C-alpha positions as CSV (number, residue, x, y, z in Angstrom):
1,M,81.1,70.4,56.7
2,E,81.2,69.3,53.0
3,Y,78.5,70.7,51.0
4,I,75.3,68.6,50.8
5,C,73.9,67.9,47.4
6,G,71.2,65.5,48.7
7,M,68.0,63.7,47.9
8,T,65.7,62.0,50.4
9,F,65.0,58.4,49.0
10,A,61.9,56.2,49.5
11,P,60.7,58.0,52.8
12,F,58.6,55.7,55.1
13,A,59.5,52.7,53.1
14,A,57.7,49.8,54.5
15,E,59.1,46.3,55.2
16,G,60.6,44.6,52.1
17,R,60.8,47.5,49.9
18,F,64.6,48.1,50.5
19,S,65.2,44.3,49.5
20,R,63.9,44.6,46.2
21,D,66.3,44.8,43.1
22,D,64.4,47.7,41.5
23,T,64.9,49.8,44.6
24,K,68.5,49.6,44.3
25,K,68.4,50.3,40.7
26,S,66.2,53.5,41.5
27,L,68.9,54.6,43.9
28,K,71.5,54.2,41.4
29,K,69.5,56.0,38.8
30,M,68.9,58.9,41.4
31,R,72.9,59.0,41.8
32,E,73.5,59.3,38.0
33,L,70.5,61.5,37.0
34,T,70.7,64.1,39.8
35,S,74.4,64.0,40.7
36,A,73.4,63.7,44.3
37,N,76.4,62.6,46.7
38,F,74.3,62.5,49.8
39,V,71.1,60.4,50.5
40,I,68.5,60.6,53.5
41,F,66.8,57.6,54.6
42,V,63.7,58.0,56.7
43,P,62.9,55.2,59.1
44,N,59.1,55.5,60.0
45,G,57.9,55.6,63.6
46,L,54.1,55.4,64.2
47,Q,51.9,56.5,66.9
48,E,48.0,56.2,66.9
49,T,47.3,59.9,67.2
50,P,49.1,63.2,68.3
51,Y,48.3,62.5,71.8
52,S,49.6,59.0,72.1
53,E,52.5,58.2,74.2
54,E,54.0,54.9,72.4
55,I,56.1,55.0,69.2
56,C,56.2,51.8,67.2
57,Y,59.1,51.1,64.7
58,N,59.2,47.5,64.5
59,S,56.0,46.6,62.5
60,P,55.7,45.8,58.8
61,A,55.0,49.5,58.0
62,T,58.5,50.2,58.8
63,M,61.8,48.8,56.9
64,N,63.6,46.1,59.0
65,D,67.1,46.9,60.1
66,G,68.9,44.3,57.9
67,E,67.5,45.9,54.8
68,L,68.4,49.3,56.0
69,R,71.9,48.1,56.8
70,E,72.1,46.8,53.2
71,M,70.6,49.7,51.7
72,I,73.0,52.2,53.6
73,A,76.0,50.0,52.5
74,Y,74.9,50.0,48.8
75,A,74.3,53.7,48.9
76,Q,78.1,54.1,50.3
77,S,79.2,51.8,47.4
78,L,77.8,54.4,45.0
79,G,80.0,57.0,46.6
80,M,77.1,58.6,48.6
81,R,77.2,59.9,52.0
82,V,74.3,58.8,54.3
83,A,72.1,60.5,56.8
84,L,69.3,58.7,58.8
85,K,66.1,60.7,59.7
86,P,64.0,58.6,62.1
87,T,60.7,60.4,61.8
88,V,57.4,60.0,63.6
89,N,53.9,60.1,61.9
90,C,50.6,59.7,63.3
91,K,48.3,56.5,62.2
92,N,45.1,58.8,62.0
93,G,46.8,61.1,59.4
94,I,47.4,64.0,61.6
95,W,50.6,65.8,60.8
96,R,53.4,65.1,63.3
97,A,54.0,68.8,64.2
98,Y,50.8,68.6,66.3
99,V,52.1,66.1,68.7
100,N,51.4,67.7,72.0
101,F,50.7,67.3,75.8
102,F,50.0,69.4,78.8
103,D,53.1,71.3,79.8
104,E,52.4,70.4,83.6
105,E,51.9,66.6,84.2
106,V,48.2,65.7,85.2
107,P,47.2,62.3,86.6
108,C,45.4,60.1,84.1
109,E,46.5,62.4,81.2
110,A,49.1,61.4,78.4
111,K,52.5,62.9,79.4
112,W,55.5,64.5,77.7
113,S,57.7,62.6,79.9
114,N,56.4,59.3,78.8
115,W,56.3,60.4,74.9
116,F,60.0,61.6,75.1
117,A,61.0,58.4,76.8
118,S,59.5,56.5,73.9
119,Y,60.9,59.0,71.3
120,E,64.3,58.5,72.9
121,K,64.3,54.7,72.3
122,F,63.2,55.2,68.7
123,Q,66.0,57.7,68.0
124,L,68.8,55.6,69.8
125,H,67.9,52.4,67.8
126,Y,68.7,54.2,64.7
127,A,71.5,56.2,66.2
128,R,73.2,52.7,67.0
129,I,72.7,51.7,63.4
130,A,73.9,55.0,61.9
131,E,77.2,54.5,64.2
132,E,77.5,50.7,63.0
133,T,77.3,51.6,59.4
134,G,79.2,54.7,59.2
135,C,76.4,57.2,58.5
136,E,77.6,60.8,58.2
137,M,74.7,62.3,60.1
138,L,71.7,61.5,62.4
139,I,68.7,63.9,62.0
140,A,66.7,63.5,65.2
141,G,63.4,64.0,63.8
142,C,61.4,66.2,61.5
143,E,59.0,68.9,62.0
144,M,58.0,68.2,65.8
145,V,56.8,71.9,66.0
146,M,54.7,71.6,69.2
147,S,57.6,69.7,70.9
148,E,60.2,72.1,70.3
149,R,59.3,74.3,73.2
150,R,60.4,71.4,75.5
151,E,64.0,72.7,75.5
152,Q,65.4,70.5,78.3
153,E,63.9,67.2,76.8
154,W,65.5,68.0,73.5
155,R,68.9,68.7,75.0
156,N,68.6,65.5,76.9
157,L,67.8,63.6,73.7
158,I,70.6,65.1,71.7
159,A,73.1,64.0,74.6
160,A,71.8,60.6,74.8
161,I,72.3,60.5,71.0
162,R,75.7,61.6,71.0
163,R,76.6,58.7,73.5
164,E,75.5,56.2,70.9
165,F,76.5,57.9,67.6
166,H,79.7,60.1,66.9
167,G,78.8,61.7,63.5
168,L,77.0,64.8,62.9
169,V,73.9,65.5,64.8
170,S,71.0,67.6,63.4
171,Y,67.4,68.2,63.7
172,N,65.1,69.2,60.9
173,T,62.8,71.9,62.1
174,D,59.6,73.1,60.0
175,K,59.5,76.1,57.6
176,Y,59.2,79.3,59.2
177,Q,60.4,77.7,62.6
178,E,63.9,78.3,62.4
179,H,64.1,81.2,64.8
180,N,62.0,79.8,67.3
181,V,64.3,76.7,68.2
182,K,66.0,77.7,71.5
183,W,68.5,74.6,71.5
184,W,70.3,74.9,68.3
185,D,73.6,75.3,70.2
186,C,73.4,71.6,71.1
187,V,73.3,70.1,67.6
188,D,76.1,70.2,65.1
189,V,74.0,71.3,62.1
190,I,70.9,73.5,61.9
191,S,68.5,72.1,59.4
192,S,65.0,72.8,58.1
193,S,62.3,72.2,55.6
194,G,62.5,74.6,52.9
195,Y,59.1,74.8,51.2
196,Y,58.9,78.7,50.7
197,P,56.8,80.5,48.0
198,I,58.8,81.1,44.9
199,G,58.6,85.0,45.4
200,D,59.7,84.9,49.0
201,W,63.1,83.0,49.1
202,E,65.4,86.3,49.6
203,N,63.0,87.4,52.6
204,Q,63.0,84.0,54.3
205,L,66.8,83.5,53.7
206,D,67.5,86.8,55.4
207,R,65.5,85.6,58.4
208,I,67.3,82.3,58.6
209,E,70.6,83.8,58.1
210,E,70.2,85.8,61.3
211,V,69.6,82.4,63.3
212,V,72.8,81.1,61.6
213,K,74.8,84.0,62.7
214,R,73.5,83.8,66.2
215,F,74.5,80.2,66.8
216,Q,77.5,79.7,64.6
217,K,76.3,76.5,63.3
218,P,76.4,75.0,59.6
219,F,73.1,74.9,57.9
220,F,71.3,73.2,55.2
221,F,67.8,72.3,54.1
222,A,67.2,68.7,55.2
223,E,63.9,69.1,53.1
224,A,62.9,71.2,50.1
225,G,60.5,70.8,47.1
226,C,57.6,71.7,45.0
227,M,54.9,69.6,43.4
228,S,54.6,69.5,39.6
229,V,51.1,70.7,39.8
230,D,49.6,74.3,38.8
231,G,49.9,76.8,41.8
232,S,52.2,74.6,43.9
233,M,55.0,77.0,43.5
234,Y,53.2,79.6,45.4
235,V,52.5,77.4,48.4
236,P,54.9,74.4,48.0
237,N,54.3,73.1,51.6
238,D,50.7,72.4,50.6
239,W,50.1,68.8,49.7
240,N,46.7,69.2,49.0
241,V,46.9,71.7,46.0
242,K,44.8,70.4,43.1
243,G,45.2,71.3,39.5
244,A,46.6,70.6,36.1
245,P,50.1,68.9,35.9
246,A,52.8,71.9,35.6
247,P,56.2,70.3,35.6
248,E,57.6,73.6,34.1
249,Q,56.3,75.6,37.3
250,Q,58.0,73.1,39.3
251,A,61.3,73.5,37.5
252,K,60.9,77.3,37.8
253,W,60.6,76.9,41.5
254,Y,63.7,74.7,41.8
255,E,65.8,77.1,39.7
256,T,64.6,80.1,42.0
257,M,65.5,78.2,45.1
258,M,68.9,77.1,43.9
259,Q,69.8,80.4,42.6
260,A,68.9,82.1,45.9
261,C,70.7,79.6,47.9
262,E,73.9,79.7,45.6
263,K,74.4,83.4,46.7
264,R,74.3,82.5,50.3
265,S,77.9,81.1,51.4
266,W,76.5,80.3,54.9
267,I,74.1,77.4,53.2
268,N,75.8,74.1,53.2
269,G,73.3,72.4,50.8
270,M,70.1,70.8,50.5
271,A,68.3,67.4,50.2
272,F,65.3,67.5,48.1
273,W,61.9,65.6,48.9
274,S,61.8,62.9,47.3
275,W,62.7,60.3,44.8
276,T,60.6,57.1,44.7
277,E,61.8,53.6,44.9
278,R,59.7,52.4,41.8
279,L,60.5,54.5,38.6
280,Y,57.7,55.4,36.3
281,S,57.7,56.0,32.5
282,S,58.4,59.4,30.8
283,K,54.8,59.6,29.9
284,Q,53.6,59.1,33.3
285,A,56.1,61.8,34.5
286,D,54.4,64.5,32.4
287,Q,51.2,63.8,34.1
288,R,52.2,63.3,37.9
289,C,51.3,66.1,40.0
290,D,53.5,65.2,43.0
291,Y,57.0,66.2,44.5
292,E,58.9,63.4,42.5
293,I,61.4,64.9,40.1
294,Y,62.3,61.8,38.0
295,G,61.7,62.4,34.4
296,K,60.6,66.0,34.8
297,P,62.3,69.2,33.9
298,A,63.3,69.8,37.6
299,Q,65.6,66.8,37.5
300,E,67.9,68.5,35.3
301,I,67.9,71.7,37.1
302,V,68.9,69.7,40.0
303,K,71.6,68.1,38.2
304,K,72.9,71.4,36.8
305,Y,73.3,73.0,40.1
306,Y,74.7,70.0,42.1
307,E,77.4,69.4,39.5
308,K,78.3,73.1,39.9
309,F,78.2,73.0,43.7
310,Q,80.6,70.1,43.7
311,H,83.1,71.7,41.7
312,I,83.3,75.0,43.6
């Protein structure tokens, strides 16, 4: 697998956003300013709560199929490889990792079988688009931690995706969970969310390396990042960290992460979270306390390493 120098672009974009000219301009800027050659688009699937069985992906909260196809074609025209990562979120704000049901079906209670039937429709819809548009990869969801123990359902889902899509198939598990997934053998690429503390990269990579060796599959970080706020580099997975803007700490985290990954030949790349569809001024960049890297020192770190990785 070719090394992935990636970014997630405008995740969970609502209907109409991918049709805007400034969104395409932002994608082009991302390509130029980071040297990313791989982009992940994230169609949004919504369920009411973690215990709901139905997933909706055709409301105004989700980009429509036409504009997604158009954006895929535009990214490819810029020389970028494309992955789709259809991802479920809960309308009540509970993190998708907590989607969960009884392991044994009980009358009058929500069931795994109903949820997986809906989830499969969601994934296959985008698998067909990925196939039709020549995407390189389909990532069959993200950070669905409580569901990962349902091994047979995941194996059935991956098999169903393969009947529709003939590119690479992956699944994005959460940080610290790489060793808990028992069904990595049925995907082409192992991927996870690399939100690890700045001082813990070597330990975590040692642990992940054992998983990669056991399953003999390529690996990349389908998500990774750190907010530009004081203290985020110690808990980069925590979206709720409050403090003063600290773009220099964000840059330090990126440098540390990429240095650690560069030394590991089994790592086949990363895709950072994330790049906005609406660019902001450099003055605003200095005051933002989010995961965006546009206009911040971390942007130059990413560009430096991505140019290096593409010439190895």
